[in-house]
Amino acid sequence: MVDFGYTLFTEQADPRQLVRDAVAAERAGFDFAVSSDHYFPWLDELGHSAYCWAVLGAVAHVTERMRLMTYVTCPTIRYHPAVVAQKAATLQLLSEGRFTLGLGAGENLNEHVVGLDWPPVNVRHEMLAEACEIISALFDGGYVNYVGEHYRVDSAKLWDLPEQRVPLAMAVSGRQSCTVFGPLGDHLVATEPKAELVRLWDEARPGRPASRKIGQQPLAYGPDTEEAKQRAHRLFRWFGGGWKVNSEIPSTAGFAAASQFVRPEDVAATIPCGPDVARHVAAVRPFIEAGFTDVALVQAGPDRQDEFFRFAERELLPALRAEFG
């Protein structure tokens, strides 16, 4: 059984709309909701970037069924891992056990704001591994002291600890990250539908319980295919750079420059556009064939969410479940 989620894309809507959209997503029948955790939007045209933890706290209060997740939080520079553990434990309590903490090595775009250097990827992986150790130790309960290469923790303790431990979902992109983070996390996160990632992840976790594999697929639903294509290009042309590139660019101006020659038809080659439900189902298929168990959808356009929810409830979710259920 594949579960389908809705993305609270904090970069394109203000926090009040995000909370309303979460209610509508649950009503439409989505199984879970994920939220980006960024300080900046990818492009100036997106225009927003609210604090996702406040948004998710509100969402936990106004929803009842949907699982919630950060997709993903970087617990290494902008946040200290001990503080991330406190936020995650609190959200698990507010959501009554529905929260998963998604973790990743981050992007320069969001982490540079605190004025620290952006380290190379191998150092970022070292930092994330230490952060996972600290967060897991705090979830175990009791006082935690920690001295690592990158972090120190002095007598930290989570005073409001949920009965249901917060699962960790780790963002991975290749062999190294699967090998390092497979043993540290509970679930896999990836934005590319690669069967090799699923295999490498499972190989790194011998004897561990089966894990969710959580992917994400943007789309641009709308009655006019050409309009949807232009909308996807305006808001999502940055997406095609891949995370090895996207993690290094420090500004929205840099993303605009890097994507200046991307054409609407280039975006539409990977992001389904228009009203054809079969086209949107086909875009999800590579994730399912690669072994993913969960796919979160991202609808382009803050003013196109209500029509997307109607489409999802009446056509898209039934078609996806009929095809992959």
XYZ file of C-alpha atoms in Angstrom:
325
model
C 0.000 0.000 0.000
C 1.382 3.391 -1.072
C 0.513 6.508 0.925
C 0.115 9.893 -0.732
C 0.935 13.176 0.948
C 0.473 16.890 0.478
C 3.357 19.363 0.688
C 2.994 22.502 2.766
C 5.337 24.442 0.501
C 6.278 27.264 2.842
C 8.108 29.098 0.062
C 4.949 29.950 -1.902
C 2.250 30.763 0.670
C 1.949 32.675 3.926
C 1.548 30.724 7.196
C -2.177 31.383 7.521
C -2.864 29.882 4.129
C -0.610 26.924 4.894
C -2.719 26.043 7.934
C -5.946 26.360 5.929
C -4.442 24.234 3.166
C -3.522 21.517 5.660
C -7.150 21.295 6.796
C -8.284 21.096 3.176
C -5.666 18.432 2.390
C -6.886 16.220 5.232
C -10.482 16.707 4.087
C -9.496 15.797 0.514
C -8.092 12.473 1.734
C -4.314 12.867 1.828
C -2.577 10.394 4.135
C 0.130 12.732 5.403
C 1.536 16.239 5.036
C 5.145 17.333 4.823
C 6.537 20.823 5.298
C 9.688 22.403 3.969
C 11.894 24.031 6.627
C 13.646 26.963 4.972
C 14.704 30.531 5.742
C 14.584 31.637 2.095
C 12.426 30.788 -0.910
C 14.264 29.345 -3.899
C 13.264 32.259 -6.136
C 12.006 35.767 -5.431
C 8.831 34.925 -7.372
C 7.863 32.429 -4.674
C 7.790 35.222 -2.133
C 7.454 33.447 1.243
C 9.329 31.395 3.828
C 7.512 31.149 7.152
C 8.893 29.366 10.225
C 7.666 25.840 9.620
C 7.667 24.755 13.282
C 5.063 27.350 14.201
C 3.036 26.355 11.150
C 3.215 22.655 12.023
C 2.176 23.380 15.605
C -0.950 25.077 14.305
C -1.518 22.285 11.786
C -1.245 19.675 14.539
C -4.022 21.489 16.385
C -6.478 21.755 13.456
C -5.970 18.295 11.928
C -6.770 14.884 13.370
C -5.645 12.120 11.055
C -2.826 13.132 8.719
C 0.720 12.238 9.701
C 3.063 15.264 9.760
C 6.715 15.600 8.846
C 9.480 18.114 8.147
C 10.846 17.624 4.632
C 13.529 18.298 5.733
C 15.143 20.041 8.705
C 18.872 20.763 8.771
C 19.913 20.361 12.452
C 23.510 21.507 12.078
C 24.030 25.240 11.503
C 20.883 27.386 11.699
C 19.587 25.122 14.481
C 21.527 23.295 17.191
C 20.550 19.603 17.327
C 19.544 19.811 21.004
C 16.997 22.494 20.093
C 15.720 20.443 17.141
C 15.133 17.521 19.513
C 13.087 19.779 21.814
C 10.989 21.088 18.907
C 10.363 17.602 17.544
C 9.358 16.167 20.911
C 6.954 19.065 21.459
C 5.373 18.602 18.046
C 4.992 14.875 18.651
C 3.006 15.690 21.782
C 0.869 18.313 20.043
C 0.099 15.955 17.150
C -0.534 13.004 19.479
C 2.042 10.774 17.843
C 1.666 11.790 14.199
C 5.041 13.495 13.661
C 8.189 12.299 11.872
C 11.370 14.374 12.006
C 12.875 14.590 8.536
C 16.582 15.473 8.635
C 19.092 16.447 5.974
C 22.476 18.072 5.464
C 20.905 21.365 4.375
C 21.419 24.030 1.729
C 23.657 27.084 1.780
C 20.612 29.182 0.815
C 19.073 28.680 4.254
C 22.032 28.117 6.560
C 24.245 31.085 5.616
C 21.960 33.495 7.479
C 23.646 32.864 10.849
C 26.990 34.015 9.440
C 28.949 30.760 9.629
C 30.981 29.180 6.851
C 29.288 26.648 4.558
C 31.365 23.467 4.921
C 32.054 20.870 2.199
C 29.654 17.963 1.876
C 31.802 15.438 3.770
C 31.934 17.769 6.770
C 28.186 18.404 6.511
C 27.646 14.640 6.682
C 29.873 14.423 9.762
C 27.876 17.211 11.399
C 24.555 15.568 10.548
C 25.714 12.223 11.960
C 26.675 13.895 15.251
C 23.354 15.748 15.274
C 21.480 12.456 14.875
C 23.397 10.968 17.808
C 22.503 13.937 20.015
C 18.843 13.971 18.996
C 18.495 10.210 19.510
C 20.162 10.396 22.917
C 17.753 13.116 24.007
C 14.812 11.056 22.757
C 16.065 8.232 25.008
C 15.354 10.441 28.038
C 17.542 11.568 30.902
C 20.434 14.006 30.891
C 22.716 14.104 27.863
C 26.326 15.265 27.775
C 28.124 15.073 24.461
C 31.540 16.076 23.152
C 32.073 15.599 19.441
C 34.136 17.015 16.628
C 31.459 19.591 15.827
C 29.074 19.831 18.815
C 29.022 19.943 22.578
C 25.974 19.341 24.739
C 26.016 20.184 28.442
C 23.461 18.460 30.681
C 20.542 18.712 28.258
C 17.253 16.964 28.931
C 13.831 16.926 27.270
C 11.330 17.604 30.028
C 8.288 16.999 27.822
C 9.037 13.694 26.170
C 6.309 11.929 24.166
C 5.442 8.319 24.899
C 5.762 7.541 21.189
C 9.338 8.159 20.103
C 9.767 10.550 17.172
C 10.955 8.610 14.077
C 13.892 10.035 12.119
C 13.644 10.183 8.338
C 16.997 10.828 6.673
C 17.482 12.583 3.333
C 19.923 10.645 1.152
C 21.270 11.043 -2.360
C 23.923 8.348 -2.880
C 25.993 5.521 -1.453
C 27.821 7.594 1.160
C 24.699 9.112 2.687
C 22.854 5.762 2.673
C 25.786 4.044 4.375
C 26.172 6.740 7.040
C 22.547 7.552 7.781
C 20.833 4.210 7.185
C 21.893 2.895 10.614
C 20.983 6.211 12.300
C 17.518 6.775 10.874
C 14.174 5.039 10.700
C 12.996 6.073 7.224
C 14.461 7.225 3.902
C 13.803 10.561 2.184
C 14.785 11.256 -1.424
C 13.534 13.559 -4.158
C 14.741 11.388 -7.025
C 13.051 8.047 -7.805
C 16.173 5.912 -7.801
C 15.860 2.206 -6.990
C 19.564 2.182 -6.127
C 18.917 4.469 -3.161
C 16.282 2.106 -1.800
C 18.654 -0.847 -2.223
C 21.622 0.912 -0.636
C 19.467 2.105 2.259
C 18.148 -1.371 2.998
C 21.638 -2.885 2.717
C 22.896 -0.388 5.315
C 20.239 -1.545 7.803
C 20.586 -5.335 8.225
C 18.177 -6.674 10.806
C 16.394 -3.329 11.232
C 12.601 -2.959 10.873
C 11.207 -2.150 7.434
C 11.286 1.570 6.732
C 9.205 4.037 4.789
C 10.759 5.439 1.625
C 9.372 8.942 1.171
C 9.618 10.792 -2.143
C 8.253 14.062 -3.472
C 6.788 15.002 -6.855
C 5.892 18.554 -7.968
C 2.966 19.090 -10.318
C 1.030 21.978 -11.813
C -2.629 21.057 -12.033
C -4.997 23.417 -13.848
C -7.601 23.430 -16.610
C -5.285 25.170 -19.106
C -2.170 23.127 -19.873
C -0.208 26.046 -21.302
C -0.982 28.264 -18.319
C 0.033 25.441 -15.982
C 3.291 25.007 -17.871
C 4.103 28.720 -17.551
C 3.216 28.624 -13.838
C 5.457 25.624 -13.224
C 8.296 27.366 -15.051
C 7.888 30.598 -13.089
C 7.894 28.886 -9.696
C 9.804 25.605 -10.166
C 12.474 26.199 -12.804
C 15.101 25.961 -10.029
C 14.114 22.342 -9.331
C 16.070 20.739 -12.174
C 19.522 21.630 -10.880
C 19.668 18.621 -8.588
C 20.576 18.698 -4.920
C 24.360 18.603 -5.426
C 24.002 21.972 -7.162
C 21.060 23.344 -5.206
C 22.739 22.767 -1.846
C 25.638 25.067 -2.754
C 23.889 28.175 -4.175
C 23.671 30.881 -1.469
C 20.946 33.249 -2.750
C 17.727 33.594 -4.704
C 19.687 35.690 -7.217
C 22.008 32.714 -7.697
C 19.085 30.392 -8.366
C 17.627 32.896 -10.810
C 20.936 33.061 -12.672
C 21.411 29.290 -12.634
C 17.929 28.743 -14.105
C 17.787 31.650 -16.558
C 18.075 29.411 -19.618
C 15.578 26.783 -18.412
C 12.554 26.778 -20.747
C 8.917 26.015 -19.869
C 9.118 22.818 -21.919
C 12.189 21.751 -19.905
C 10.221 22.078 -16.672
C 7.186 20.315 -18.149
C 9.379 17.332 -19.045
C 9.656 16.450 -15.331
C 6.669 18.252 -13.781
C 3.244 17.220 -15.128
C 1.146 20.221 -16.160
C -2.551 20.602 -16.905
C -5.782 18.709 -16.204
C -4.909 15.205 -17.464
C -5.040 12.880 -14.449
C -3.171 10.162 -16.344
C -0.195 12.498 -16.793
C -0.003 13.167 -13.054
C -0.310 9.468 -12.227
C 2.474 8.688 -14.692
C 4.786 11.191 -12.960
C 4.404 9.282 -9.680
C 5.019 5.839 -11.228
C 8.874 6.017 -11.191
C 8.820 6.392 -7.406
C 6.599 3.356 -6.960
C 8.671 1.279 -9.381
C 11.822 2.287 -7.454
C 10.359 0.962 -4.201
C 9.076 4.117 -2.522
C 6.217 3.659 -0.059
C 5.143 7.309 0.272
C 4.974 10.166 -2.238
C 4.243 13.774 -1.262
C 2.790 15.953 -4.008
C 3.570 19.666 -4.454
C 1.022 21.808 -6.293
C 2.590 24.863 -7.953
C 0.819 28.137 -7.303
C -0.502 29.512 -4.011
C -3.767 30.588 -5.658
C -4.325 27.148 -7.206
C -4.592 25.054 -4.068
C -8.396 24.967 -3.708
C -8.910 23.722 -7.257
C -6.139 21.184 -6.690
C -7.874 19.828 -3.580
C -11.090 19.336 -5.550
C -9.156 17.570 -8.295
C -7.254 15.444 -5.778
C -10.383 14.325 -3.935
C -12.469 13.557 -7.016
C -9.903 12.298 -9.506
C -6.222 12.200 -8.582
C -6.186 10.311 -5.268
C -8.716 7.700 -6.477
C -6.640 7.198 -9.647
C -3.384 6.898 -7.708
C -4.853 4.383 -5.276
C -6.435 2.378 -8.061
C -3.072 2.245 -9.865
C -0.724 1.734 -6.917
C -2.894 0.732 -3.950
